[in-house]
Amino acid sequence: MLFLYLYFNYLSPVFFLSLQKNIALIYPANIEQKLGFDTIRQHIINECISVLGEKMTEKLKFRNDFKLLNTLLDQTEEFRQILQFDNYFPSQDYFDLTSEIDRIRIQGTFIEIQALIDLRLSLITIFNCLKFLQPIDEEVKYPELYKVSSNVNLNENLIAAIDRILDEKGIIRDDASAELRKIRKDLKSKTATAEKKLNQTLAIARKEGWTGDDVSVTIRNGRAVIPVTASNKRKIRGFVHDASATGQTYYIEPEEVFELNNEIRELEHDERLEIVKILTEFTDFLRPYSYDLKEAYHFLALMDFIRAKAKFAIRIEGVKPLFSDKNLLEWYNAKHPLLFLSHKAQKKEIVPLNIKLSAKDRVLIISGPNAGGKSVCLKTVGLLQYMLQCGLLIPIKHTSETGIFESLFIDIGDEQSIENDLSTYSSHLLNMKKLVEKADDKTLFLIDEFGAGTEPQLGGAIAESILEAVCEKKAYGVITTHYSNLKLMAGKVEGIVNGAMLYDTENMHPLYKLKIGNPGSSFAFEIAQNIGLQKDILDKARLKSGKSHLDFEQQLQQLEVDKEEITRKKQELKVADDFLSEMIDKYQKLSDNLESSKREIIKQAKNDAKELIHQSNRIIENAVRMIKESNADKEITRVARENIQHFEEKLDKTEKSAKKVKSKQNQSIKEEIDKSPIFIGDFVKIIGQQTVGEVEFIKNDKAIVIANSIKVTLPINQLQKVSKKEAQQKAISSKKTNYGSVMTEINEKAANFNPSIDVRGKRAEEAIILVKNLVDEAILLSVYELTILHGKGNGILRHVIREYLRSVSEVKEIKDQHVERGGDGITLISLK
């Protein structure tokens, strides 16, 4: 059976002994205590509802079998889905009957009544679990859990067989056998008779004053007796069973019920024998199912174990990320589970970790200030990888990619040993020796404060040599250090990359955020200055530390600042480039339209010229004909001459009109290409539009323009300067013809304006254009509160949008939405 195979072969101590031989290195022996996994294990044990589940949790171990781990992770993920989104899964009566089942395998033994009660209840739970996981309409909802359940073969008649001999109160039924029914009937009759006679004797004793009025029948030595005073003990014939400590009261069993009680005792003995007989017969019926029952209880244990893992995963927001049979880490929003629970209890936020190790960048060197989160980062990597390879879901973004390592090595904390006469540094060196010996390309190593514990220059040199040796073996790792020579190995030694724990230099506090790419500064002098260490001491320290070291630290800080500035400028250039491309497209279309209009005008002009020549020829020919036919009559000649003159005058008028049009066109063209600088007080219009306004204010590359009593903020490169005379003419024309339409358009914009936009999934440049349009319209319509939904993700979109908003002078405030309504996934904007 599959799950028994998993249980016996993967959860048994024997398997772990064999597993340890296959693992290149799990070091040190107390790795679980150093990483905090022992606390994780206890949390899971606390979620168990049975001893069976607790036993399985105690056997959790690090594994390197990808197929097995994938199955275990899928099982836990499926159970997490059940707990969060499905109906109620059976979660009571998880009793452990395995030892009782083993005991009754011996012929002649019988199951105890309490065990029989637990057996019935736990069997009901097992059958309910099996029923829950059964396919619905041939659809298997939870395939991995179903694989486990499908191998349980239990006879459903077992519960019916128990119900035939046991009632709902856990008592053997009267009709469990004919003999038991007869015994209990006689027992009931004789007991009633004995009680009747006893009560009659008690009534006489009360009446005669042999005992008090408040005295009742009591029990001594398992027999019903009557308490009487010492002076009246001879008044009732019977057997004295006991006397009070003072000797004032005697407990007498009356003679008339003595024999009757003896018969009752015999019947009770017969009843016990008959019950044993019934239980023995039932046990004989149950014994052939002992193997199936053991299998079923291992299934129940596995359900409890997986359920506990799933419940703990829900508490720490654990999921199954992308899991591959490779050596890699590409984690996003990873959280240390114990730190997460602690912060959650204190209602504090935790800064998630983004980290990547790949075949190209195998070793990450993390540097930064003390108490900046380096060690927490290291332990987060170690603990989450250990949890993952124990089959546990981890608190990480579900799109993160996780791999598997055959070996895990850590060197965290003080390993000083008095017994072995080892100093802290000697202990670290011993650990490094084992790492260099055992490491290979399937090893993950984690080292805290690499090289520390001895003289810095020598310790740094040894650490550098050790790191080179480990890198030659293609091992993967994360180390923390303050040594500059180790930071400088990135780029020189293949596979090494730097990382820095970021620090807020303005407010002088750590940000607990890892950034991969550049080394970090220790900020030793800044921190010392911040806590108030005397200035003269710091000045001396700067001299002693040497200018080269300080220059290196300052260069690290400046590199980070420069990188941030370059990233911001790059984004701005990208946005500007997109805008320029849009303008080029727009002008290209205008140019194409002009060229097309030009061809049409030339074509029309040619046609007009042809028609003009044709008309001229016709008029001249007509005049010549008239003169010839009249033999050059003076009057006819005069009329012909006047016709020609009238045609010449018409041509003159047409030519003058064309010149005026051409003059206006040239003036218009001249205005379009007017690129002189724009200053405050100039009259301008938006390129491609007719509305004219006056420039009120200019800052950077934007101008505030007043047009028709409305203030609009526009980029200067979208404006065209016009003369004051033209501005006045445009204003009069606009008042006559466009004011109503402008107001109508503004009213329509106000009615349809939405102060919230969703830019999730957009590219950065697309999002910036949408945000820009939103802000411009808000300023136009005097809307002062805006909302941008950009999501959380890696924070890139949020950063780009906020960088742009900070460059807009009209933006008064930028802040996150309330944490319960989206937190830093939504940006709230207040305008001036």
XYZ file of C-alpha atoms in Angstrom, residues 405-746:
342
model
C 19.858 20.379 -2.201
C 21.356 17.087 -1.109
C 23.506 18.701 1.566
C 22.916 21.495 4.031
C 25.714 23.071 6.039
C 25.462 25.963 8.481
C 27.914 27.817 10.679
C 25.853 30.155 12.828
C 26.546 31.303 16.385
C 29.261 30.558 18.902
C 30.553 26.967 18.815
C 33.076 27.357 21.605
C 33.680 23.996 23.345
C 35.253 23.761 26.797
C 35.119 19.959 26.740
C 37.087 19.755 23.479
C 39.315 22.729 24.362
C 38.161 24.667 21.299
C 37.992 28.445 21.041
C 35.277 30.134 19.014
C 37.595 30.697 16.059
C 39.027 27.171 16.259
C 35.511 25.803 16.172
C 34.697 27.907 13.087
C 37.867 26.685 11.368
C 36.917 23.081 12.142
C 33.534 23.716 10.550
C 35.210 25.237 7.496
C 37.490 22.211 7.215
C 34.471 19.891 7.070
C 32.738 22.146 4.571
C 35.708 22.176 2.186
C 36.021 18.384 2.494
C 32.359 17.516 1.910
C 30.956 20.317 -0.268
C 29.915 19.647 -3.860
C 27.604 21.179 -6.478
C 24.519 19.958 -4.563
C 25.494 21.604 -1.264
C 23.883 24.675 0.293
C 26.027 26.364 2.954
C 25.156 29.270 5.249
C 27.873 31.050 7.208
C 27.339 33.945 9.590
C 30.099 36.534 10.173
C 32.513 34.700 7.875
C 36.141 35.036 8.981
C 35.361 36.709 12.317
C 36.931 35.689 15.610
C 40.595 36.432 14.977
C 42.899 39.182 13.724
C 40.904 40.845 10.875
C 43.602 40.883 8.196
C 44.592 37.251 8.729
C 41.021 36.112 9.302
C 39.914 37.838 6.114
C 42.706 36.202 4.099
C 41.850 32.713 5.381
C 38.156 33.307 4.756
C 38.908 34.431 1.194
C 40.921 31.289 0.505
C 38.223 29.040 1.964
C 35.569 30.752 -0.123
C 37.631 30.293 -3.276
C 38.000 26.577 -2.512
C 34.251 26.137 -1.943
C 33.440 28.082 -5.120
C 35.699 25.744 -7.109
C 33.418 22.904 -5.994
C 30.397 24.791 -7.414
C 28.606 24.821 -4.047
C 25.746 27.233 -3.330
C 25.764 29.480 -0.308
C 24.953 32.642 1.586
C 27.446 34.301 3.907
C 27.438 37.481 5.990
C 30.568 39.519 6.581
C 32.061 42.938 7.256
C 35.376 42.144 5.511
C 36.081 44.340 2.492
C 38.322 41.745 0.808
C 35.383 39.324 0.656
C 33.111 41.990 -0.829
C 35.714 42.621 -3.549
C 35.643 38.945 -4.609
C 32.374 39.557 -6.490
C 33.230 39.901 -10.162
C 36.664 38.378 -9.657
C 35.670 34.858 -8.595
C 33.098 33.080 -10.737
C 29.707 32.622 -9.094
C 30.047 35.238 -6.323
C 27.658 38.189 -6.087
C 27.323 40.932 -3.490
C 24.236 41.873 -1.509
C 23.555 44.691 0.931
C 21.170 45.183 3.831
C 19.800 48.659 3.169
C 20.106 51.443 5.739
C 18.220 54.741 6.085
C 21.068 57.234 6.345
C 18.718 60.182 6.956
C 16.918 58.693 9.945
C 19.810 56.389 10.873
C 17.964 53.110 11.221
C 18.130 49.793 9.310
C 15.477 48.960 6.686
C 15.952 45.151 7.006
C 15.736 44.888 3.220
C 18.168 42.884 1.099
C 19.304 44.304 -2.229
C 21.446 42.136 -4.478
C 24.095 43.691 -6.726
C 26.310 45.920 -4.605
C 28.081 45.422 -1.275
C 26.798 47.218 1.788
C 28.467 49.592 4.155
C 28.847 48.865 7.857
C 27.935 52.486 8.694
C 30.106 52.156 11.782
C 30.964 55.860 12.058
C 27.424 56.985 11.253
C 25.921 54.696 13.891
C 28.507 55.747 16.455
C 27.809 59.402 15.708
C 24.068 58.816 15.941
C 24.285 57.299 19.423
C 26.341 60.272 20.598
C 29.895 58.939 20.774
C 32.293 61.795 21.411
C 33.419 63.656 18.268
C 37.116 63.644 19.153
C 37.051 59.850 19.492
C 35.376 59.500 16.100
C 37.902 61.857 14.488
C 40.793 59.804 15.881
C 39.105 56.627 14.712
C 38.799 58.013 11.196
C 42.522 58.778 11.164
C 43.380 55.330 12.507
C 41.115 53.513 10.052
C 42.905 55.052 7.092
C 41.634 57.145 4.225
C 41.470 54.230 1.770
C 39.044 52.282 3.915
C 36.816 55.277 4.491
C 36.907 56.068 0.774
C 35.806 52.508 0.038
C 32.870 52.783 2.466
C 31.886 56.165 1.023
C 32.133 54.801 -2.501
C 29.808 51.959 -1.531
C 27.247 54.436 -0.263
C 27.704 56.718 -3.291
C 27.367 53.784 -5.675
C 23.994 52.941 -4.188
C 22.845 56.570 -4.391
C 24.090 56.849 -7.979
C 22.360 53.617 -8.948
C 19.047 54.836 -7.565
C 19.469 58.156 -9.436
C 20.367 56.384 -12.694
C 17.350 54.122 -12.354
C 15.102 57.142 -11.822
C 16.630 59.041 -14.756
C 16.351 55.949 -16.933
C 12.669 55.733 -16.173
C 12.172 59.420 -16.870
C 13.995 59.058 -20.192
C 11.841 56.083 -21.052
C 8.687 58.076 -20.414
C 10.062 61.035 -22.362
C 11.090 58.764 -25.218
C 7.609 57.302 -25.405
C 6.116 60.797 -25.407
C 8.532 61.896 -28.127
C 7.627 58.857 -30.214
C 3.972 59.784 -29.828
C 4.673 63.361 -30.962
C 6.728 62.145 -33.931
C 3.847 59.922 -34.990
C 1.470 62.853 -34.625
C 3.652 65.209 -36.722
C 4.245 62.493 -39.286
C 0.485 62.183 -39.741
C 0.187 65.968 -40.052
C 3.015 66.007 -42.600
C 1.339 63.250 -44.605
C -1.935 65.201 -44.538
C -0.177 68.376 -45.678
C 1.576 66.528 -48.484
C -1.713 65.022 -49.587
C -3.384 68.466 -49.496
C -0.512 69.934 -51.456
C -0.906 67.332 -54.220
C -4.646 68.029 -54.366
C -4.057 71.805 -54.571
C -1.457 71.437 -57.353
C -3.752 69.107 -59.262
C -6.632 71.582 -58.908
C -4.368 74.455 -59.943
C -3.332 72.616 -63.104
C -6.962 71.907 -63.932
C -7.835 75.573 -63.324
C -4.948 76.680 -65.556
C -6.095 74.430 -68.359
C -9.613 75.771 -68.042
C -8.274 79.353 -68.024
C -6.273 78.803 -71.215
C -9.262 77.150 -72.804
C -11.482 80.113 -71.881
C -8.861 82.591 -73.126
C -8.549 80.845 -76.459
C -12.307 80.693 -76.839
C -12.756 84.424 -76.096
C -9.951 85.448 -78.483
C -11.202 83.154 -81.224
C -14.703 84.514 -80.761
C -13.442 88.117 -81.011
C -11.470 87.369 -84.183
C -14.508 85.676 -85.732
C -16.775 88.662 -84.820
C -14.316 91.118 -86.378
C -13.952 89.114 -89.587
C -17.666 88.607 -90.028
C -18.376 92.345 -89.535
C -15.574 93.386 -91.849
C -13.890 95.111 -88.941
C -16.954 97.108 -87.989
C -15.974 99.603 -85.274
C -18.855 98.806 -82.921
C -18.336 95.050 -83.159
C -14.607 95.489 -82.669
C -15.251 97.619 -79.546
C -17.542 94.958 -78.041
C -14.985 92.244 -78.743
C -12.257 94.349 -77.111
C -14.445 94.945 -74.020
C -15.052 91.181 -73.638
C -11.325 90.569 -73.656
C -10.793 93.409 -71.135
C -13.489 92.019 -68.812
C -11.761 88.620 -68.856
C -8.413 90.265 -68.001
C -9.990 92.088 -65.051
C -11.485 88.772 -63.803
C -8.037 87.165 -64.016
C -6.513 90.037 -62.011
C -9.091 89.616 -59.245
C -8.473 85.842 -59.081
C -4.713 86.391 -58.905
C -5.045 88.980 -56.088
C -7.323 86.646 -54.113
C -4.856 83.757 -54.504
C -2.029 85.999 -53.294
C -4.003 86.902 -50.161
C -4.702 83.245 -49.405
C -1.070 82.371 -50.001
C 0.016 85.214 -47.723
C -2.250 83.937 -44.925
C -0.986 80.406 -45.439
C 2.608 81.579 -45.269
C 1.840 83.525 -42.106
C 0.158 80.464 -40.616
C 3.075 78.265 -41.560
C 5.450 80.809 -40.075
C 3.456 80.771 -36.830
C 3.449 76.948 -36.710
C 7.187 76.776 -36.884
C 7.701 79.540 -34.317
C 9.958 77.827 -31.732
C 11.089 80.831 -29.729
C 11.289 80.395 -25.931
C 8.096 80.831 -23.918
C 8.123 83.122 -20.870
C 5.645 84.165 -18.174
C 3.092 86.553 -19.714
C 3.359 85.119 -23.253
C 0.236 84.092 -25.120
C 0.241 80.498 -26.242
C -1.999 77.855 -27.712
C -1.827 74.092 -27.638
C -0.260 72.769 -30.815
C -3.011 71.528 -33.095
C -5.745 73.475 -31.258
C -7.158 77.022 -31.491
C -7.762 77.908 -27.810
C -5.346 80.660 -26.664
C -4.237 81.322 -23.092
C -1.719 83.326 -21.100
C 1.275 81.759 -19.312
C 1.000 82.426 -15.572
C 3.832 80.286 -14.155
C 6.708 78.124 -15.443
C 8.603 75.458 -13.540
C 10.976 72.894 -15.038
C 9.363 71.744 -18.280
C 5.750 72.651 -17.440
C 3.650 75.787 -17.575
C 0.404 76.893 -15.938
C -1.797 78.496 -18.626
C -4.998 80.506 -18.016
C -7.492 79.952 -20.857
C -11.138 81.032 -20.609
C -10.739 81.582 -16.822
C -9.503 77.998 -16.406
C -6.000 77.083 -15.180
C -4.345 74.190 -16.974
C -0.888 72.642 -16.365
C 0.726 71.611 -19.650
C 4.205 70.534 -20.859
C 5.954 73.443 -22.575
C 6.790 71.291 -25.614
C 3.045 71.038 -26.327
C 2.616 74.838 -26.467
C 3.054 77.323 -29.333
C 3.624 81.047 -28.811
C 1.194 83.464 -30.554
C 1.144 87.256 -30.872
C -0.914 89.446 -28.559
C -3.061 90.625 -31.461
C -3.825 87.087 -32.568
C -4.521 86.148 -28.926
C -7.096 88.950 -28.676
C -8.738 87.895 -31.929
C -8.781 84.262 -30.831
C -10.212 85.233 -27.436
C -13.068 87.222 -29.059
C -13.750 84.403 -31.507
C -13.552 81.818 -28.730
C -16.026 83.783 -26.591
C -18.438 83.989 -29.507
C -18.210 80.465 -30.758
C -16.356 78.128 -28.385
C -17.104 79.155 -24.804
C -20.318 77.160 -24.623
C -18.761 74.067 -26.180
C -15.711 74.305 -23.877
C -17.897 74.526 -20.802
C -20.018 71.665 -22.097
C -16.873 69.579 -22.614
C -15.608 70.418 -19.100
